[in-house]
PDB file of C-alpha atoms and ligand atoms in Angstrom:
ATOM      1  CA  MET A 121    -105.368  41.550 111.501  1.00  0.00           C
ATOM      2  CA  SER A 122    -106.922  37.875 111.432  1.00  0.00           C
ATOM      3  CA  GLY A 123    -107.450  35.602 114.006  1.00  0.00           C
ATOM      4  CA  ARG A 124    -104.405  33.476 113.249  1.00  0.00           C
ATOM      5  CA  GLN A 125    -102.237  36.289 112.783  1.00  0.00           C
ATOM      6  CA  ALA A 126    -103.409  37.504 116.368  1.00  0.00           C
ATOM      7  CA  LYS A 127    -102.483  34.264 117.625  1.00  0.00           C
ATOM      8  CA  ASN A 128     -99.108  34.148 116.360  1.00  0.00           C
ATOM      9  CA  ASN A 129     -98.837  37.761 117.735  1.00  0.00           C
ATOM     10  CA  GLY A 130     -95.668  38.200 115.080  1.00  0.00           C
ATOM     11  CA  THR A 131     -93.061  35.911 117.384  1.00  0.00           C
ATOM     12  CA  ILE A 132     -93.058  32.975 115.279  1.00  0.00           C
ATOM     13  CA  LYS A 133     -90.856  34.169 111.700  1.00  0.00           C
ATOM     14  CA  LEU A 134     -90.723  31.771 108.571  1.00  0.00           C
ATOM     15  CA  VAL A 135     -87.337  31.616 106.962  1.00  0.00           C
ATOM     16  CA  ALA A 136     -86.840  30.055 103.477  1.00  0.00           C
ATOM     17  CA  GLY A 137     -83.804  28.857 101.932  1.00  0.00           C
ATOM     18  CA  ASN A 138     -83.873  28.055  98.241  1.00  0.00           C
ATOM     19  CA  SER A 139     -84.744  24.349  98.359  1.00  0.00           C
ATOM     20  CA  ASN A 140     -88.062  24.632  98.050  1.00  0.00           C
ATOM     21  CA  ARG A 141     -89.281  28.224  97.608  1.00  0.00           C
ATOM     22  CA  ALA A 142     -92.837  27.361  96.612  1.00  0.00           C
ATOM     23  CA  LEU A 143     -93.430  25.204  99.628  1.00  0.00           C
ATOM     24  CA  ALA A 144     -92.386  27.764 102.143  1.00  0.00           C
ATOM     25  CA  GLU A 145     -94.608  30.601 100.313  1.00  0.00           C
ATOM     26  CA  THR A 146     -97.499  27.518 100.649  1.00  0.00           C
ATOM     27  CA  ILE A 147     -96.635  27.632 104.275  1.00  0.00           C
ATOM     28  CA  ALA A 148     -96.255  31.112 104.855  1.00  0.00           C
ATOM     29  CA  ALA A 149     -99.813  31.828 103.374  1.00  0.00           C
ATOM     30  CA  HIS A 150    -101.842  29.110 105.181  1.00  0.00           C
ATOM     31  CA  LEU A 151    -100.225  30.348 108.243  1.00  0.00           C
ATOM     32  CA  GLU A 152    -101.046  33.878 107.535  1.00  0.00           C
ATOM     33  CA  THR A 153     -97.360  34.619 108.263  1.00  0.00           C
ATOM     34  CA  PRO A 154     -95.267  36.977 105.641  1.00  0.00           C
ATOM     35  CA  LEU A 155     -92.069  34.976 105.339  1.00  0.00           C
ATOM     36  CA  THR A 156     -88.916  37.245 106.646  1.00  0.00           C
ATOM     37  CA  LYS A 157     -87.036  38.891 104.679  1.00  0.00           C
ATOM     38  CA  ALA A 158     -83.330  36.951 103.812  1.00  0.00           C
ATOM     39  CA  THR A 159     -80.902  37.006 101.674  1.00  0.00           C
ATOM     40  CA  VAL A 160     -79.269  33.991 100.304  1.00  0.00           C
ATOM     41  CA  ARG A 161     -76.174  34.605  97.957  1.00  0.00           C
ATOM     42  CA  ARG A 162     -73.314  33.026  96.388  1.00  0.00           C
ATOM     43  CA  PHE A 163     -69.979  35.110  95.770  1.00  0.00           C
ATOM     44  CA  ALA A 164     -68.075  34.178  92.963  1.00  0.00           C
ATOM     45  CA  ASP A 165     -66.911  31.204  94.093  1.00  0.00           C
ATOM     46  CA  MET A 166     -69.955  29.714  95.262  1.00  0.00           C
ATOM     47  CA  GLU A 167     -69.576  30.284  98.339  1.00  0.00           C
ATOM     48  CA  ILE A 168     -73.239  30.859 100.403  1.00  0.00           C
ATOM     49  CA  PHE A 169     -73.677  34.167 101.832  1.00  0.00           C
ATOM     50  CA  VAL A 170     -76.626  35.042 104.172  1.00  0.00           C
ATOM     51  CA  GLU A 171     -78.221  37.804 105.094  1.00  0.00           C
ATOM     52  CA  ILE A 172     -81.536  38.429 107.523  1.00  0.00           C
ATOM     53  CA  GLU A 173     -83.270  41.284 107.205  1.00  0.00           C
ATOM     54  CA  GLU A 174     -85.760  41.593 109.691  1.00  0.00           C
ATOM     55  CA  ASN A 175     -85.209  41.526 113.670  1.00  0.00           C
ATOM     56  CA  VAL A 176     -85.453  37.893 114.723  1.00  0.00           C
ATOM     57  CA  ARG A 177     -84.345  38.750 118.718  1.00  0.00           C
ATOM     58  CA  GLY A 178     -86.332  36.714 121.188  1.00  0.00           C
ATOM     59  CA  GLN A 179     -88.725  35.132 118.246  1.00  0.00           C
ATOM     60  CA  ASP A 180     -89.416  31.446 117.450  1.00  0.00           C
ATOM     61  CA  VAL A 181     -88.225  30.961 113.718  1.00  0.00           C
ATOM     62  CA  PHE A 182     -88.995  28.077 111.690  1.00  0.00           C
ATOM     63  CA  VAL A 183     -86.488  27.781 109.127  1.00  0.00           C
ATOM     64  CA  VAL A 184     -87.938  25.735 105.973  1.00  0.00           C
ATOM     65  CA  GLN A 185     -85.347  23.910 103.816  1.00  0.00           C
ATOM     66  CA  SER A 186     -85.061  20.717 102.636  1.00  0.00           C
ATOM     67  CA  THR A 187     -81.462  19.048 101.898  1.00  0.00           C
ATOM     68  CA  SER A 188     -81.990  17.872  98.724  1.00  0.00           C
ATOM     69  CA  PHE A 189     -80.431  18.112  95.715  1.00  0.00           C
ATOM     70  CA  PRO A 190     -77.979  19.863  94.924  1.00  0.00           C
ATOM     71  CA  THR A 191     -77.999  18.090  99.104  1.00  0.00           C
ATOM     72  CA  ASN A 192     -74.628  19.730  99.622  1.00  0.00           C
ATOM     73  CA  ASP A 193     -75.576  23.061  98.772  1.00  0.00           C
ATOM     74  CA  HIS A 194     -79.050  22.943 100.206  1.00  0.00           C
ATOM     75  CA  LEU A 195     -77.599  21.767 103.379  1.00  0.00           C
ATOM     76  CA  MET A 196     -74.936  24.599 103.470  1.00  0.00           C
ATOM     77  CA  GLU A 197     -77.481  26.781 103.335  1.00  0.00           C
ATOM     78  CA  LEU A 198     -79.589  25.624 106.304  1.00  0.00           C
ATOM     79  CA  LEU A 199     -76.347  25.601 108.545  1.00  0.00           C
ATOM     80  CA  ILE A 200     -75.240  28.902 107.334  1.00  0.00           C
ATOM     81  CA  LEU A 201     -78.838  30.269 108.017  1.00  0.00           C
ATOM     82  CA  THR A 202     -79.469  28.736 111.074  1.00  0.00           C
ATOM     83  CA  ASP A 203     -75.817  30.187 112.140  1.00  0.00           C
ATOM     84  CA  ALA A 204     -76.787  33.361 111.106  1.00  0.00           C
ATOM     85  CA  LEU A 205     -80.319  32.955 113.232  1.00  0.00           C
ATOM     86  CA  ARG A 206     -78.431  32.054 115.987  1.00  0.00           C
ATOM     87  CA  ARG A 207     -76.088  34.548 116.074  1.00  0.00           C
ATOM     88  CA  SER A 208     -78.888  37.078 115.583  1.00  0.00           C
ATOM     89  CA  SER A 209     -80.931  36.044 118.951  1.00  0.00           C
ATOM     90  CA  ALA A 210     -83.546  34.287 118.058  1.00  0.00           C
ATOM     91  CA  ARG A 211     -85.378  32.640 121.030  1.00  0.00           C
ATOM     92  CA  ARG A 212     -85.743  29.117 119.165  1.00  0.00           C
ATOM     93  CA  ILE A 213     -84.434  27.418 116.037  1.00  0.00           C
ATOM     94  CA  THR A 214     -86.572  24.962 114.474  1.00  0.00           C
ATOM     95  CA  ALA A 215     -85.545  23.238 111.408  1.00  0.00           C
ATOM     96  CA  VAL A 216     -88.296  22.358 108.996  1.00  0.00           C
ATOM     97  CA  ILE A 217     -86.220  19.407 106.644  1.00  0.00           C
ATOM     98  CA  PRO A 218     -89.334  17.814 104.909  1.00  0.00           C
ATOM     99  CA  TYR A 219     -86.943  15.949 102.862  1.00  0.00           C
ATOM    100  CA  PHE A 220     -83.851  14.886 104.984  1.00  0.00           C
ATOM    101  CA  GLY A 221     -80.921  14.236 102.835  1.00  0.00           C
ATOM    102  CA  TYR A 222     -78.316  11.544 103.909  1.00  0.00           C
ATOM    103  CA  ALA A 223     -80.429   9.798 105.818  1.00  0.00           C
ATOM    104  CA  ARG A 224     -80.122   6.495 103.967  1.00  0.00           C
ATOM    105  CA  GLN A 225     -76.183   6.647 105.554  1.00  0.00           C
ATOM    106  CA  ASP A 226     -77.564   5.308 109.025  1.00  0.00           C
ATOM    107  CA  ARG A 227     -75.166   2.787 109.713  1.00  0.00           C
ATOM    108  CA  LYS A 228     -72.096   1.407 108.374  1.00  0.00           C
ATOM    109  CA  PRO A 229     -72.661  -0.694 105.211  1.00  0.00           C
ATOM    110  CA  GLY A 230     -69.328  -2.081 105.336  1.00  0.00           C
ATOM    111  CA  PRO A 231     -66.022  -1.659 107.215  1.00  0.00           C
ATOM    112  CA  ARG A 232     -64.124   1.841 106.868  1.00  0.00           C
ATOM    113  CA  THR A 233     -67.260   3.660 106.042  1.00  0.00           C
ATOM    114  CA  PRO A 234     -69.197   6.676 107.623  1.00  0.00           C
ATOM    115  CA  ILE A 235     -72.591   6.988 109.215  1.00  0.00           C
ATOM    116  CA  SER A 236     -72.972  10.572 107.608  1.00  0.00           C
ATOM    117  CA  ALA A 237     -76.770  10.851 108.998  1.00  0.00           C
ATOM    118  CA  LYS A 238     -75.395  10.964 112.405  1.00  0.00           C
ATOM    119  CA  LEU A 239     -72.529  13.819 110.845  1.00  0.00           C
ATOM    120  CA  VAL A 240     -75.337  15.931 109.694  1.00  0.00           C
ATOM    121  CA  ALA A 241     -77.527  15.625 112.585  1.00  0.00           C
ATOM    122  CA  ASN A 242     -73.951  16.861 114.312  1.00  0.00           C
ATOM    123  CA  LEU A 243     -74.160  19.417 111.875  1.00  0.00           C
ATOM    124  CA  ILE A 244     -77.473  20.646 112.399  1.00  0.00           C
ATOM    125  CA  THR A 245     -77.479  20.391 115.895  1.00  0.00           C
ATOM    126  CA  HIS A 246     -73.981  22.261 116.388  1.00  0.00           C
ATOM    127  CA  ALA A 247     -75.070  25.028 113.927  1.00  0.00           C
ATOM    128  CA  GLY A 248     -77.693  26.244 116.401  1.00  0.00           C
ATOM    129  CA  ALA A 249     -81.193  24.480 115.779  1.00  0.00           C
ATOM    130  CA  ASP A 250     -82.823  23.930 118.739  1.00  0.00           C
ATOM    131  CA  ARG A 251     -85.538  21.356 117.041  1.00  0.00           C
ATOM    132  CA  VAL A 252     -85.971  19.462 113.955  1.00  0.00           C
ATOM    133  CA  MET A 253     -89.303  19.049 111.997  1.00  0.00           C
ATOM    134  CA  THR A 254     -88.969  16.093 109.160  1.00  0.00           C
ATOM    135  CA  VAL A 255     -91.755  13.950 107.530  1.00  0.00           C
ATOM    136  CA  ASP A 256     -91.345  10.124 106.946  1.00  0.00           C
ATOM    137  CA  LEU A 257     -87.725  10.116 107.780  1.00  0.00           C
ATOM    138  CA  HIS A 258     -86.119   7.403 106.192  1.00  0.00           C
ATOM    139  CA  ALA A 259     -85.756   4.956 109.418  1.00  0.00           C
ATOM    140  CA  GLY A 260     -87.311   6.094 112.688  1.00  0.00           C
ATOM    141  CA  GLN A 261     -84.444   5.499 114.325  1.00  0.00           C
ATOM    142  CA  ILE A 262     -82.610   8.837 113.300  1.00  0.00           C
ATOM    143  CA  GLN A 263     -83.975  10.265 115.382  1.00  0.00           C
ATOM    144  CA  GLY A 264     -81.624   9.295 118.571  1.00  0.00           C
ATOM    145  CA  PHE A 265     -79.140  10.744 116.450  1.00  0.00           C
ATOM    146  CA  PHE A 266     -80.186  14.299 117.541  1.00  0.00           C
ATOM    147  CA  ASP A 267     -80.005  15.149 121.138  1.00  0.00           C
ATOM    148  CA  ILE A 268     -82.529  17.827 119.941  1.00  0.00           C
ATOM    149  CA  PRO A 269     -86.177  17.241 119.618  1.00  0.00           C
ATOM    150  CA  VAL A 270     -87.192  15.860 116.249  1.00  0.00           C
ATOM    151  CA  ASP A 271     -90.640  16.000 115.212  1.00  0.00           C
ATOM    152  CA  ASN A 272     -91.158  13.203 112.355  1.00  0.00           C
ATOM    153  CA  LEU A 273     -94.384  13.538 110.928  1.00  0.00           C
ATOM    154  CA  TYR A 274     -96.241  11.645 108.398  1.00  0.00           C
ATOM    155  CA  ALA A 275     -97.850  11.991 105.135  1.00  0.00           C
ATOM    156  CA  SER A 276     -99.823   9.103 105.211  1.00  0.00           C
ATOM    157  CA  PRO A 277    -102.725  11.064 105.584  1.00  0.00           C
ATOM    158  CA  VAL A 278    -102.385  12.493 102.666  1.00  0.00           C
ATOM    159  CA  MET A 279    -101.427   9.569 100.661  1.00  0.00           C
ATOM    160  CA  VAL A 280    -104.281   7.587 101.951  1.00  0.00           C
ATOM    161  CA  ARG A 281    -106.777  10.240 100.578  1.00  0.00           C
ATOM    162  CA  ASP A 282    -105.126  10.296  97.443  1.00  0.00           C
ATOM    163  CA  VAL A 283    -105.014   6.564  96.731  1.00  0.00           C
ATOM    164  CA  LYS A 284    -108.815   6.032  97.788  1.00  0.00           C
ATOM    165  CA  GLU A 285    -109.639   8.965  95.642  1.00  0.00           C
ATOM    166  CA  ARG A 286    -107.921   7.037  92.572  1.00  0.00           C
ATOM    167  CA  TYR A 287    -107.732   3.240  93.330  1.00  0.00           C
ATOM    168  CA  GLU A 288    -110.786   0.425  94.039  1.00  0.00           C
ATOM    169  CA  LEU A 289    -109.612  -0.718  97.270  1.00  0.00           C
ATOM    170  CA  GLY A 290    -110.423  -3.904  97.322  1.00  0.00           C
ATOM    171  CA  LYS A 291    -107.733  -4.756  94.638  1.00  0.00           C
ATOM    172  CA  VAL A 292    -105.157  -2.932  95.826  1.00  0.00           C
ATOM    173  CA  THR A 293    -101.761  -4.519  97.482  1.00  0.00           C
ATOM    174  CA  VAL A 294     -99.063  -2.124  98.859  1.00  0.00           C
ATOM    175  CA  VAL A 295     -95.859  -3.568  98.190  1.00  0.00           C
ATOM    176  CA  SER A 296     -92.466  -2.507  99.467  1.00  0.00           C
ATOM    177  CA  PRO A 297     -89.821  -2.590  97.093  1.00  0.00           C
ATOM    178  CA  ASP A 298     -87.437  -3.915  99.491  1.00  0.00           C
ATOM    179  CA  VAL A 299     -86.973  -5.248 102.719  1.00  0.00           C
ATOM    180  CA  GLY A 300     -85.898  -2.099 104.560  1.00  0.00           C
ATOM    181  CA  GLY A 301     -89.140  -0.314 103.599  1.00  0.00           C
ATOM    182  CA  VAL A 302     -91.520  -2.834 104.980  1.00  0.00           C
ATOM    183  CA  VAL A 303     -92.576  -0.599 107.828  1.00  0.00           C
ATOM    184  CA  ARG A 304     -93.470   2.385 105.827  1.00  0.00           C
ATOM    185  CA  ALA A 305     -95.361  -0.061 103.427  1.00  0.00           C
ATOM    186  CA  ARG A 306     -97.361  -1.755 106.041  1.00  0.00           C
ATOM    187  CA  GLY A 307     -98.285   1.737 107.888  1.00  0.00           C
ATOM    188  CA  LEU A 308     -99.982   2.769 104.630  1.00  0.00           C
ATOM    189  CA  ALA A 309    -101.547  -0.935 103.616  1.00  0.00           C
ATOM    190  CA  LYS A 310    -102.681  -0.707 107.148  1.00  0.00           C
ATOM    191  CA  ARG A 311    -104.657   2.659 106.628  1.00  0.00           C
ATOM    192  CA  ILE A 312    -106.212   1.389 103.811  1.00  0.00           C
ATOM    193  CA  ASP A 313    -106.655  -2.042 104.640  1.00  0.00           C
ATOM    194  CA  ALA A 314    -104.595  -3.527 102.243  1.00  0.00           C
ATOM    195  CA  PRO A 315    -102.776  -6.931 101.758  1.00  0.00           C
ATOM    196  CA  LEU A 316     -98.563  -6.288 101.696  1.00  0.00           C
ATOM    197  CA  ALA A 317     -96.309  -7.757  99.547  1.00  0.00           C
ATOM    198  CA  ILE A 318     -92.730  -7.173  99.837  1.00  0.00           C
ATOM    199  CA  ILE A 319     -89.760  -7.661  96.895  1.00  0.00           C
ATOM    200  CA  ASP A 320     -86.837  -9.054  98.359  1.00  0.00           C
ATOM    201  CA  LYS A 321     -84.103  -7.183  96.607  1.00  0.00           C
ATOM    202  CA  ARG A 322     -80.069  -7.222  96.922  1.00  0.00           C
ATOM    203  CA  ARG A 323     -77.863  -4.744  95.984  1.00  0.00           C
ATOM    204  CA  GLU A 324     -74.595  -5.884  94.703  1.00  0.00           C
ATOM    205  CA  ARG A 325     -72.389  -2.460  94.526  1.00  0.00           C
ATOM    206  CA  PRO A 326     -74.222   0.762  95.425  1.00  0.00           C
ATOM    207  CA  GLY A 327     -76.142   2.705  93.113  1.00  0.00           C
ATOM    208  CA  GLU A 328     -77.414  -0.824  91.289  1.00  0.00           C
ATOM    209  CA  SER A 329     -80.058  -3.241  92.499  1.00  0.00           C
ATOM    210  CA  GLU A 330     -81.268  -6.321  91.605  1.00  0.00           C
ATOM    211  CA  VAL A 331     -84.473  -7.927  92.516  1.00  0.00           C
ATOM    212  CA  MET A 332     -84.869 -11.507  93.786  1.00  0.00           C
ATOM    213  CA  ASN A 333     -88.075 -12.426  95.030  1.00  0.00           C
ATOM    214  CA  VAL A 334     -91.728 -10.953  95.731  1.00  0.00           C
ATOM    215  CA  ILE A 335     -93.239 -12.457  98.810  1.00  0.00           C
ATOM    216  CA  GLY A 336     -97.008 -11.875  98.968  1.00  0.00           C
ATOM    217  CA  ASP A 337     -99.710 -12.244  96.269  1.00  0.00           C
ATOM    218  CA  VAL A 338     -99.822  -9.758  93.783  1.00  0.00           C
ATOM    219  CA  GLU A 339    -101.182 -11.703  90.896  1.00  0.00           C
ATOM    220  CA  GLY A 340    -104.069  -9.821  89.543  1.00  0.00           C
ATOM    221  CA  ARG A 341    -103.752  -6.867  91.735  1.00  0.00           C
ATOM    222  CA  ASP A 342    -103.290  -3.048  91.578  1.00  0.00           C
ATOM    223  CA  CYS A 343     -99.835  -2.725  93.623  1.00  0.00           C
ATOM    224  CA  ILE A 344     -98.845   0.543  94.939  1.00  0.00           C
ATOM    225  CA  LEU A 345     -94.649   0.817  95.326  1.00  0.00           C
ATOM    226  CA  ILE A 346     -94.041   2.631  98.328  1.00  0.00           C
ATOM    227  CA  ASP A 347     -90.645   4.227  98.569  1.00  0.00           C
ATOM    228  CA  ASP A 348     -88.742   7.203 100.366  1.00  0.00           C
ATOM    229  CA  ILE A 349     -86.101   7.755  97.919  1.00  0.00           C
ATOM    230  CA  VAL A 350     -85.641   7.452  94.406  1.00  0.00           C
ATOM    231  CA  ASP A 351     -81.717   8.516  93.541  1.00  0.00           C
ATOM    232  CA  SER A 352     -80.912   6.008  90.052  1.00  0.00           C
ATOM    233  CA  GLY A 353     -84.527   4.305  89.730  1.00  0.00           C
ATOM    234  CA  GLY A 354     -83.087   1.184  89.829  1.00  0.00           C
ATOM    235  CA  THR A 355     -85.449  -0.288  93.285  1.00  0.00           C
ATOM    236  CA  LEU A 356     -88.635   1.204  92.017  1.00  0.00           C
ATOM    237  CA  CYS A 357     -88.191   0.102  88.180  1.00  0.00           C
ATOM    238  CA  ASN A 358     -86.772  -3.224  88.912  1.00  0.00           C
ATOM    239  CA  ALA A 359     -89.468  -3.926  91.515  1.00  0.00           C
ATOM    240  CA  ALA A 360     -92.179  -3.027  89.293  1.00  0.00           C
ATOM    241  CA  GLU A 361     -90.644  -5.424  86.382  1.00  0.00           C
ATOM    242  CA  ALA A 362     -90.290  -7.892  89.223  1.00  0.00           C
ATOM    243  CA  LEU A 363     -94.779  -7.514  90.100  1.00  0.00           C
ATOM    244  CA  LEU A 364     -95.187  -7.460  86.429  1.00  0.00           C
ATOM    245  CA  LYS A 365     -93.259 -10.838  85.708  1.00  0.00           C
ATOM    246  CA  LYS A 366     -94.677 -12.284  88.995  1.00  0.00           C
ATOM    247  CA  GLY A 367     -98.530 -11.192  87.524  1.00  0.00           C
ATOM    248  CA  ARG A 368     -97.893 -13.050  84.445  1.00  0.00           C
ATOM    249  CA  ASP A 369     -96.346 -16.121  85.895  1.00  0.00           C
TER     250      ASP A 369
HETATM  251  C1  R5P B 129     -83.085   2.361 100.301  1.00  0.00           C
HETATM  252  O1  R5P B 129     -82.677   2.166 101.358  1.00  0.00           O
HETATM  253  C2  R5P B 129     -84.340   3.421 100.107  1.00  0.00           C
HETATM  254  O2  R5P B 129     -85.451   3.463 100.508  1.00  0.00           O
HETATM  255  C3  R5P B 129     -84.273   3.658  98.492  1.00  0.00           C
HETATM  256  O3  R5P B 129     -84.709   2.314  98.247  1.00  0.00           O
HETATM  257  C4  R5P B 129     -82.898   3.555  97.519  1.00  0.00           C
HETATM  258  O4  R5P B 129     -82.019   4.911  97.940  1.00  0.00           O
HETATM  259  C5  R5P B 129     -83.444   3.910  96.170  1.00  0.00           C
HETATM  260  O5  R5P B 129     -82.401   3.916  95.249  1.00  0.00           O
HETATM  261  P1  R5P B 129     -82.243   3.945  93.951  1.00  0.00           P
HETATM  262  O6  R5P B 129     -83.411   4.786  93.362  1.00  0.00           O
HETATM  263  O7  R5P B 129     -80.775   4.011  93.154  1.00  0.00           O
HETATM  264  O8  R5P B 129     -82.669   2.625  93.651  1.00  0.00           O
END
C-alpha cells in the first residue's frame, strides 16, 4: 500500500457518473484510490437506475459528475447517485461538479422567469449532498444559493501556465467578451500582468448576441478571450470579429 493510500485509509470513496469518466479515472489514479463500483443504467424509457456495488457506510464519498451536455440527464444522474449514497449511510457526500450547468440562470432576466441555478442548488442539497466542489462558477454569488459549503476552485493556475508557454506576455491583452465576464478576465490579466479589454455586448434575444463596442486598447495585441460557457458560440465569435475589426480600424 502506498503512502497516499495509507493516508486515505480506505475512508475516501470516489464515485463517477457518466459525464466525464476520463476525468474521474484521472482523479482516481492521482489519488491512488480506485473508483467505487457503481452501475448507472437506463430503463427502456430512459429512466435512470443506479446501484452502488460497494459498502459506503460511514465513508467520505466524492461523486464526480459535471452537469454538462446533456445537462438534464447528467443532473438527474448526479441527484440519483447522491440519493443512493445517502440511503447507503455514507458519512459525508461531496458533489464534485467541475462544470455547473444552469449557472447562467442565476437571476430573473425578466418578469415571470425562473432562477434555475437556485432550483438546481436546492435539488442537489435535498438529494443529500453535504458539500459541493466546483470550478470557476459562472458567478461567485451562486455559492450563496447553497446552505451547505461550496468550494469554488479556480482553473487560472493551469491557464496561466499554458498562456506563459504559448505567448509573448508583453503583447497579450486579456479580453472579456461581455461585461458580466470582467471579474474572470481581470483575474487572468492580473496573474499574467496583462492589460484588460472588455466587449460591450448587447443581447437582443436569448441565444443571439450582438457586439457593440470594444473598450480598451487591442490594436496590434495578441488578444486572449476568456469565457466560461460556449453555447451557440455567438458571444466568442462576435467578440473575435469585433476585436479584428477594431484592430483594422
Ligand atoms: C454569459 O453570461 C456567458 O458567460 C456566456 O458568454 C454565454 O452563455 C455564451 O453563450 P453563447 O455561446 O450562446 O453566446
